[in-house]
mmCIF file of C-alpha atoms in Angstrom:
data_model
loop_
_atom_site.group_PDB
_atom_site.id
_atom_site.type_symbol
_atom_site.label_atom_id
_atom_site.label_comp_id
_atom_site.label_asym_id
_atom_site.label_seq_id
_atom_site.Cartn_x
_atom_site.Cartn_y
_atom_site.Cartn_z
ATOM 1 C CA SER A 1 -30.479 40.744 -33.174
ATOM 2 C CA ARG A 2 -31.553 40.690 -29.537
ATOM 3 C CA PRO A 3 -29.812 42.651 -26.810
ATOM 4 C CA CYS A 4 -26.695 40.861 -25.589
ATOM 5 C CA ASP A 5 -26.744 38.381 -28.507
ATOM 6 C CA GLY A 6 -23.350 37.406 -29.816
ATOM 7 C CA GLY A 7 -21.461 39.763 -27.560
ATOM 8 C CA SER A 8 -20.487 37.597 -24.618
ATOM 9 C CA GLU A 9 -16.776 38.430 -24.928
ATOM 10 C CA GLU A 10 -17.422 42.160 -25.024
ATOM 11 C CA LEU A 11 -19.850 41.974 -22.104
ATOM 12 C CA ARG A 12 -17.622 39.846 -19.883
ATOM 13 C CA GLU A 13 -15.853 42.884 -18.472
ATOM 14 C CA PHE A 14 -19.238 44.191 -17.264
ATOM 15 C CA ASN A 15 -20.253 41.033 -15.415
ATOM 16 C CA HIS A 16 -19.818 42.857 -12.120
ATOM 17 C CA LEU A 17 -22.609 45.369 -12.846
ATOM 18 C CA LYS A 18 -25.293 45.351 -10.150
ATOM 19 C CA CYS A 19 -27.572 48.117 -11.442
ATOM 20 C CA ILE A 20 -28.794 48.803 -14.987
ATOM 21 C CA ASP A 21 -31.200 51.598 -15.997
ATOM 22 C CA LEU A 22 -32.851 51.002 -19.378
ATOM 23 C CA ALA A 23 -35.783 53.366 -18.841
ATOM 24 C CA GLY A 24 -37.219 55.099 -21.859
ATOM 25 C CA ASN A 25 -35.940 52.702 -24.514
ATOM 26 C CA LEU A 26 -37.887 50.629 -27.044
ATOM 27 C CA LEU A 27 -37.817 47.259 -25.293
ATOM 28 C CA SER A 28 -41.038 45.340 -25.837
ATOM 29 C CA ASP A 29 -40.214 41.641 -25.526
ATOM 30 C CA TRP A 30 -39.601 39.749 -22.270
ATOM 31 C CA LYS A 31 -37.181 37.508 -24.157
ATOM 32 C CA ASP A 32 -34.863 40.522 -24.308
ATOM 33 C CA VAL A 33 -35.252 41.117 -20.581
ATOM 34 C CA VAL A 34 -34.424 37.493 -19.751
ATOM 35 C CA ALA A 35 -31.383 37.681 -22.040
ATOM 36 C CA ILE A 36 -30.174 40.803 -20.251
ATOM 37 C CA THR A 37 -30.446 39.228 -16.806
ATOM 38 C CA LYS A 38 -28.558 36.153 -17.998
ATOM 39 C CA SER A 39 -25.776 38.310 -19.455
ATOM 40 C CA PHE A 40 -25.231 40.154 -16.163
ATOM 41 C CA PRO A 41 -25.134 37.481 -13.441
ATOM 42 C CA SER A 42 -24.525 39.999 -10.644
ATOM 43 C CA LEU A 43 -27.470 42.220 -11.617
ATOM 44 C CA GLN A 44 -29.575 43.244 -8.614
ATOM 45 C CA SER A 45 -31.468 46.317 -9.817
ATOM 46 C CA LEU A 46 -33.115 46.749 -13.235
ATOM 47 C CA SER A 47 -35.261 49.642 -14.475
ATOM 48 C CA LEU A 48 -37.436 49.076 -17.525
ATOM 49 C CA ALA A 49 -39.697 52.061 -16.861
ATOM 50 C CA SER A 50 -41.359 53.746 -19.841
ATOM 51 C CA ASN A 51 -40.608 50.884 -22.201
ATOM 52 C CA ARG A 52 -43.135 49.053 -24.375
ATOM 53 C CA ILE A 53 -42.909 45.902 -22.288
ATOM 54 C CA ASN A 54 -46.107 43.864 -22.553
ATOM 55 C CA ASP A 55 -47.480 41.088 -20.379
ATOM 56 C CA VAL A 56 -45.365 37.994 -19.812
ATOM 57 C CA ASN A 57 -45.943 34.882 -21.899
ATOM 58 C CA PRO A 58 -46.304 32.046 -19.338
ATOM 59 C CA ASN A 59 -44.389 29.643 -21.592
ATOM 60 C CA LEU A 60 -41.381 31.955 -21.598
ATOM 61 C CA MET A 61 -41.077 31.884 -17.823
ATOM 62 C CA ILE A 62 -40.999 28.090 -17.527
ATOM 63 C CA GLY A 63 -37.606 27.275 -16.045
ATOM 64 C CA THR A 64 -36.605 30.945 -15.973
ATOM 65 C CA SER A 65 -34.955 32.158 -12.786
ATOM 66 C CA MET A 66 -33.635 35.624 -11.967
ATOM 67 C CA GLU A 67 -32.619 34.956 -8.382
ATOM 68 C CA CYS A 68 -30.095 37.794 -8.071
ATOM 69 C CA LEU A 69 -32.602 40.511 -8.947
ATOM 70 C CA THR A 70 -33.899 42.406 -5.908
ATOM 71 C CA THR A 71 -35.261 45.621 -7.467
ATOM 72 C CA LEU A 72 -37.418 45.893 -10.605
ATOM 73 C CA ASN A 73 -39.000 49.059 -12.026
ATOM 74 C CA LEU A 74 -41.802 48.541 -14.545
ATOM 75 C CA ASN A 75 -43.484 51.931 -14.204
ATOM 76 C CA SER A 76 -45.362 53.185 -17.268
ATOM 77 C CA THR A 77 -44.997 50.010 -19.305
ATOM 78 C CA ASN A 78 -47.713 48.198 -21.289
ATOM 79 C CA ILE A 79 -48.403 45.593 -18.618
ATOM 80 C CA CYS A 80 -52.157 45.220 -18.217
ATOM 81 C CA SER A 81 -52.641 41.969 -16.309
ATOM 82 C CA PHE A 82 -51.909 40.950 -12.731
ATOM 83 C CA GLN A 83 -51.004 37.533 -14.105
ATOM 84 C CA THR A 84 -47.682 39.054 -15.165
ATOM 85 C CA LEU A 85 -46.864 39.945 -11.558
ATOM 86 C CA ARG A 86 -47.670 36.425 -10.442
ATOM 87 C CA LEU A 87 -45.337 34.958 -13.051
ATOM 88 C CA LEU A 88 -42.582 37.407 -12.121
ATOM 89 C CA GLY A 89 -42.956 36.385 -8.499
ATOM 90 C CA GLU A 90 -42.141 32.813 -9.460
ATOM 91 C CA ALA A 91 -39.137 33.804 -11.587
ATOM 92 C CA ILE A 92 -37.718 36.421 -9.183
ATOM 93 C CA PRO A 93 -38.106 34.901 -5.698
ATOM 94 C CA ASN A 94 -35.730 37.338 -3.987
ATOM 95 C CA LEU A 95 -37.359 40.530 -5.251
ATOM 96 C CA GLU A 96 -37.532 43.190 -2.530
ATOM 97 C CA GLU A 97 -38.774 46.241 -4.455
ATOM 98 C CA LEU A 98 -41.294 46.247 -7.321
ATOM 99 C CA CYS A 99 -42.680 49.333 -9.058
ATOM 100 C CA VAL A 100 -45.563 48.929 -11.518
ATOM 101 C CA ALA A 101 -47.115 52.402 -11.357
ATOM 102 C CA HIS A 102 -49.295 53.590 -14.251
ATOM 103 C CA CYS A 103 -50.135 50.054 -15.404
ATOM 104 C CA ASP A 104 -53.723 48.764 -15.505
ATOM 105 C CA LEU A 105 -53.829 45.955 -12.947
ATOM 106 C CA SER A 106 -57.551 46.071 -12.270
ATOM 107 C CA ASP A 107 -57.922 42.359 -13.060
ATOM 108 C CA ILE A 108 -56.285 41.411 -9.768
ATOM 109 C CA ASP A 109 -58.228 38.815 -7.799
ATOM 110 C CA ALA A 110 -57.797 36.683 -4.708
ATOM 111 C CA GLU A 111 -57.142 33.488 -6.677
ATOM 112 C CA ALA A 112 -54.258 34.971 -8.654
ATOM 113 C CA SER A 113 -52.651 36.630 -5.656
ATOM 114 C CA ALA A 114 -52.894 33.475 -3.547
ATOM 115 C CA THR A 115 -50.236 31.873 -5.719
ATOM 116 C CA MET A 116 -47.827 34.818 -5.603
ATOM 117 C CA SER A 117 -44.273 34.055 -4.552
ATOM 118 C CA PHE A 118 -43.153 37.515 -3.421
ATOM 119 C CA ASN A 119 -42.158 36.289 0.018
ATOM 120 C CA ASN A 120 -39.298 38.814 0.262
ATOM 121 C CA LEU A 121 -41.073 41.852 -1.182
ATOM 122 C CA GLU A 122 -40.667 44.910 1.052
ATOM 123 C CA LEU A 123 -41.802 47.750 -1.231
ATOM 124 C CA LEU A 124 -44.624 47.695 -3.783
ATOM 125 C CA ASP A 125 -45.608 50.744 -5.842
ATOM 126 C CA MET A 126 -48.975 50.331 -7.553
ATOM 127 C CA SER A 127 -49.782 54.014 -8.053
ATOM 128 C CA ASP A 128 -52.366 54.759 -10.724
ATOM 129 C CA CYS A 129 -53.092 51.106 -11.508
ATOM 130 C CA GLN A 130 -56.878 51.530 -11.857
ATOM 131 C CA LEU A 131 -57.530 49.915 -8.484
ATOM 132 C CA THR A 132 -60.995 50.853 -7.228
ATOM 133 C CA SER A 133 -61.836 48.487 -4.375
ATOM 134 C CA TRP A 134 -59.931 47.928 -1.137
ATOM 135 C CA GLY A 135 -61.594 44.556 -0.664
ATOM 136 C CA GLU A 136 -61.249 43.238 -4.221
ATOM 137 C CA HIS A 137 -57.967 44.822 -5.309
ATOM 138 C CA ILE A 138 -55.903 45.506 -2.176
ATOM 139 C CA MET A 139 -56.782 42.791 0.323
ATOM 140 C CA PRO A 140 -55.640 39.986 -2.024
ATOM 141 C CA LEU A 141 -52.127 41.340 -1.364
ATOM 142 C CA SER A 142 -52.513 41.442 2.412
ATOM 143 C CA ARG A 143 -50.560 38.231 3.045
ATOM 144 C CA LEU A 144 -47.262 39.432 1.600
ATOM 145 C CA PRO A 145 -45.240 38.619 4.728
ATOM 146 C CA LYS A 146 -42.472 41.246 4.477
ATOM 147 C CA LEU A 147 -44.284 44.126 2.755
ATOM 148 C CA GLU A 148 -43.276 47.283 4.638
ATOM 149 C CA SER A 149 -44.079 50.068 2.160
ATOM 150 C CA PHE A 150 -47.188 50.091 -0.062
ATOM 151 C CA VAL A 151 -47.728 52.962 -2.505
ATOM 152 C CA LEU A 152 -51.300 53.260 -3.806
ATOM 153 C CA ASN A 153 -51.377 56.899 -4.855
ATOM 154 C CA ASP A 154 -53.838 58.052 -7.526
ATOM 155 C CA ASN A 155 -56.099 55.006 -7.444
ATOM 156 C CA PRO A 156 -59.856 55.724 -7.192
ATOM 157 C CA ILE A 157 -60.272 53.814 -3.919
ATOM 158 C CA GLU A 158 -63.192 55.292 -1.973
ATOM 159 C CA SER A 159 -63.134 53.404 1.309
ATOM 160 C CA ILE A 160 -61.107 51.030 3.491
ATOM 161 C CA SER A 161 -62.464 48.169 5.548
ATOM 162 C CA PHE A 162 -61.314 44.884 7.029
ATOM 163 C CA GLN A 163 -63.513 41.876 7.665
ATOM 164 C CA GLU A 164 -64.624 41.470 11.251
ATOM 165 C CA THR A 165 -63.461 37.877 11.085
ATOM 166 C CA ALA A 166 -59.904 38.957 10.220
ATOM 167 C CA ASP A 167 -57.271 36.807 11.917
ATOM 168 C CA GLY A 168 -54.764 39.628 12.454
ATOM 169 C CA LEU A 169 -52.433 38.412 9.707
ATOM 170 C CA ASP A 170 -53.246 41.126 7.167
ATOM 171 C CA PHE A 171 -50.315 43.378 6.257
ATOM 172 C CA VAL A 172 -48.415 42.313 9.381
ATOM 173 C CA ALA A 173 -45.218 44.154 8.386
ATOM 174 C CA LEU A 174 -46.751 47.214 6.702
ATOM 175 C CA ALA A 175 -45.174 50.352 8.170
ATOM 176 C CA SER A 176 -45.793 52.910 5.416
ATOM 177 C CA LEU A 177 -48.958 53.384 3.336
ATOM 178 C CA GLN A 178 -49.419 56.051 0.671
ATOM 179 C CA LEU A 179 -52.961 56.908 -0.408
ATOM 180 C CA ALA A 180 -52.462 60.391 -1.865
ATOM 181 C CA GLY A 181 -54.790 61.259 -4.711
ATOM 182 C CA THR A 182 -57.275 58.493 -3.900
ATOM 183 C CA SER A 183 -61.021 58.971 -3.361
ATOM 184 C CA ILE A 184 -61.002 58.294 0.394
ATOM 185 C CA HIS A 185 -63.758 60.495 1.869
ATOM 186 C CA SER A 186 -64.477 59.172 5.358
ATOM 187 C CA TRP A 187 -62.600 59.200 8.650
ATOM 188 C CA LYS A 188 -64.088 55.766 9.229
ATOM 189 C CA SER A 189 -61.707 54.449 6.564
ATOM 190 C CA VAL A 190 -58.763 56.028 8.362
ATOM 191 C CA ASP A 191 -59.897 54.483 11.645
ATOM 192 C CA GLU A 192 -59.832 51.063 9.970
ATOM 193 C CA LEU A 193 -56.080 51.447 9.501
ATOM 194 C CA ASP A 194 -55.678 51.158 13.275
ATOM 195 C CA LYS A 195 -55.998 47.438 12.637
ATOM 196 C CA LEU A 196 -52.575 47.419 10.973
ATOM 197 C CA PRO A 197 -50.187 46.714 13.874
ATOM 198 C CA ALA A 198 -46.962 47.934 12.251
ATOM 199 C CA LEU A 199 -48.296 51.056 10.475
ATOM 200 C CA ARG A 200 -46.246 54.156 11.325
ATOM 201 C CA SER A 201 -46.607 56.418 8.273
ATOM 202 C CA LEU A 202 -49.707 57.401 6.273
ATOM 203 C CA ARG A 203 -49.802 59.752 3.286
ATOM 204 C CA LEU A 204 -53.313 60.988 2.543
ATOM 205 C CA ARG A 205 -53.070 64.347 0.772
ATOM 206 C CA ASN A 206 -55.207 65.375 -2.203
ATOM 207 C CA THR A 207 -58.200 63.264 -1.212
ATOM 208 C CA PRO A 208 -61.845 64.325 -0.698
ATOM 209 C CA LEU A 209 -61.301 63.752 3.020
ATOM 210 C CA THR A 210 -58.332 66.095 3.351
ATOM 211 C CA SER A 211 -59.368 68.711 0.786
ATOM 212 C CA SER A 212 -61.883 70.235 3.198
ATOM 213 C CA LEU A 213 -59.480 70.513 6.135
ATOM 214 C CA GLY A 214 -58.934 74.100 7.145
ATOM 215 C CA VAL A 215 -61.920 75.346 5.141
ATOM 216 C CA GLY A 216 -64.585 77.369 6.921
#
């Protein structure tokens, strides 16, 4: 049987739960996840980290809404397509924090991200997601209107640049950017970040650029 099947009476006393941590279990099917969110109507935070969760079937998400959910942790799952994030954005419109570290999301493109519905997303952790290009993999996310904290640690990104024709609407709310463990090797890339008007915090340790500091 699926989680929460046939146990509505027993679960009723837990309807008030706002946070559930299911990390490190054997969940693999999004049908189970949807069933869990329906069984706990007050649920705001859900961790599915280190489960065998695969990519979302688009047909499953038709008519599915998880409006109460504001925090979702999918770190170290089997998600391997950015399409899943797009579908989750439609089903979870009020999501504020999303963690998808250690998932291969290298298929991200501008077309897919243009239809994202994460209009309330404030924190996005995409550490170690096999992202290699600032222009192809990161800039498609630049129009998330409320994104304040972006974690990109341990991605092999070598350089950062913005188009000269930029309209000033890229990452307008971004205050914190983490690039530790990336392949950034030039101060020119760091200078480019001056174009982010709200940026206040930058983490850049364990990169080729910083590894030579203090040597000599």
